[in-house]
Amino acid sequence: MDNYGSSYSDYSGNVAQYIDRYVESMNAVCEKNESIIEDYRKKFESMLDYAQKILGDRGFRKTKTSKSTPRARFEALAVGIGLALADNPDLPVRDVSDWIDGEEFAECTRSDAANNKSKLVARVEFVKNKLLQVEK
């Protein structure tokens, strides 16, 4: 979520390299200020709590009976939820069934070109915007 504000400027499509660089830089930051670790833990737990409320027993899986979770799906939901909570810590719990199984979300999280930067941003934005959308 930290790099979201910079539009993932140093992301080149290689996920492993991107994450390795991020972890190295955050390790250095945390060595200087360990209180950051607790802040990140709270953000992560808050995201998981909210995910449990809107996704239920299904969790991040594609379907309730799926045995695995596609990375692009987890990424979209986890980061999108985290960003929505950062914008609105009192984010209301809402029914996501109208879009979670829809074709538009499926298209966003398909594995083809999943590492493409524009696809990454699109799937995260999709979830964030759906959660922040004011219900009518």
PDB file of C-alpha atoms in Angstrom, residues 14 23 27 44 58 71-72 81 102 107-108 124:
ATOM      1  CA  ASN A  14       8.848  -8.370 -12.068  1.00  0.00           C
ATOM      2  CA  VAL A  23      11.192  -5.475   1.868  1.00  0.00           C
ATOM      3  CA  ASN A  27      13.670  -3.417   6.868  1.00  0.00           C
ATOM      4  CA  PHE A  44      -2.885  -5.616   8.162  1.00  0.00           C
ATOM      5  CA  ARG A  58     -15.059 -17.862   1.593  1.00  0.00           C
ATOM      6  CA  ARG A  71      -2.455 -14.247  -6.343  1.00  0.00           C
ATOM      7  CA  ALA A  72      -4.001 -11.478  -8.444  1.00  0.00           C
ATOM      8  CA  ILE A  81      -9.490  -3.159   1.124  1.00  0.00           C
ATOM      9  CA  GLY A 102     -19.080 -10.635 -11.598  1.00  0.00           C
ATOM     10  CA  GLU A 107     -11.589  -9.801 -15.920  1.00  0.00           C
ATOM     11  CA  CYS A 108      -9.498  -7.646 -13.560  1.00  0.00           C
ATOM     12  CA  VAL A 124      -6.708  -2.629  -6.896  1.00  0.00           C
TER      13      VAL A 124
END
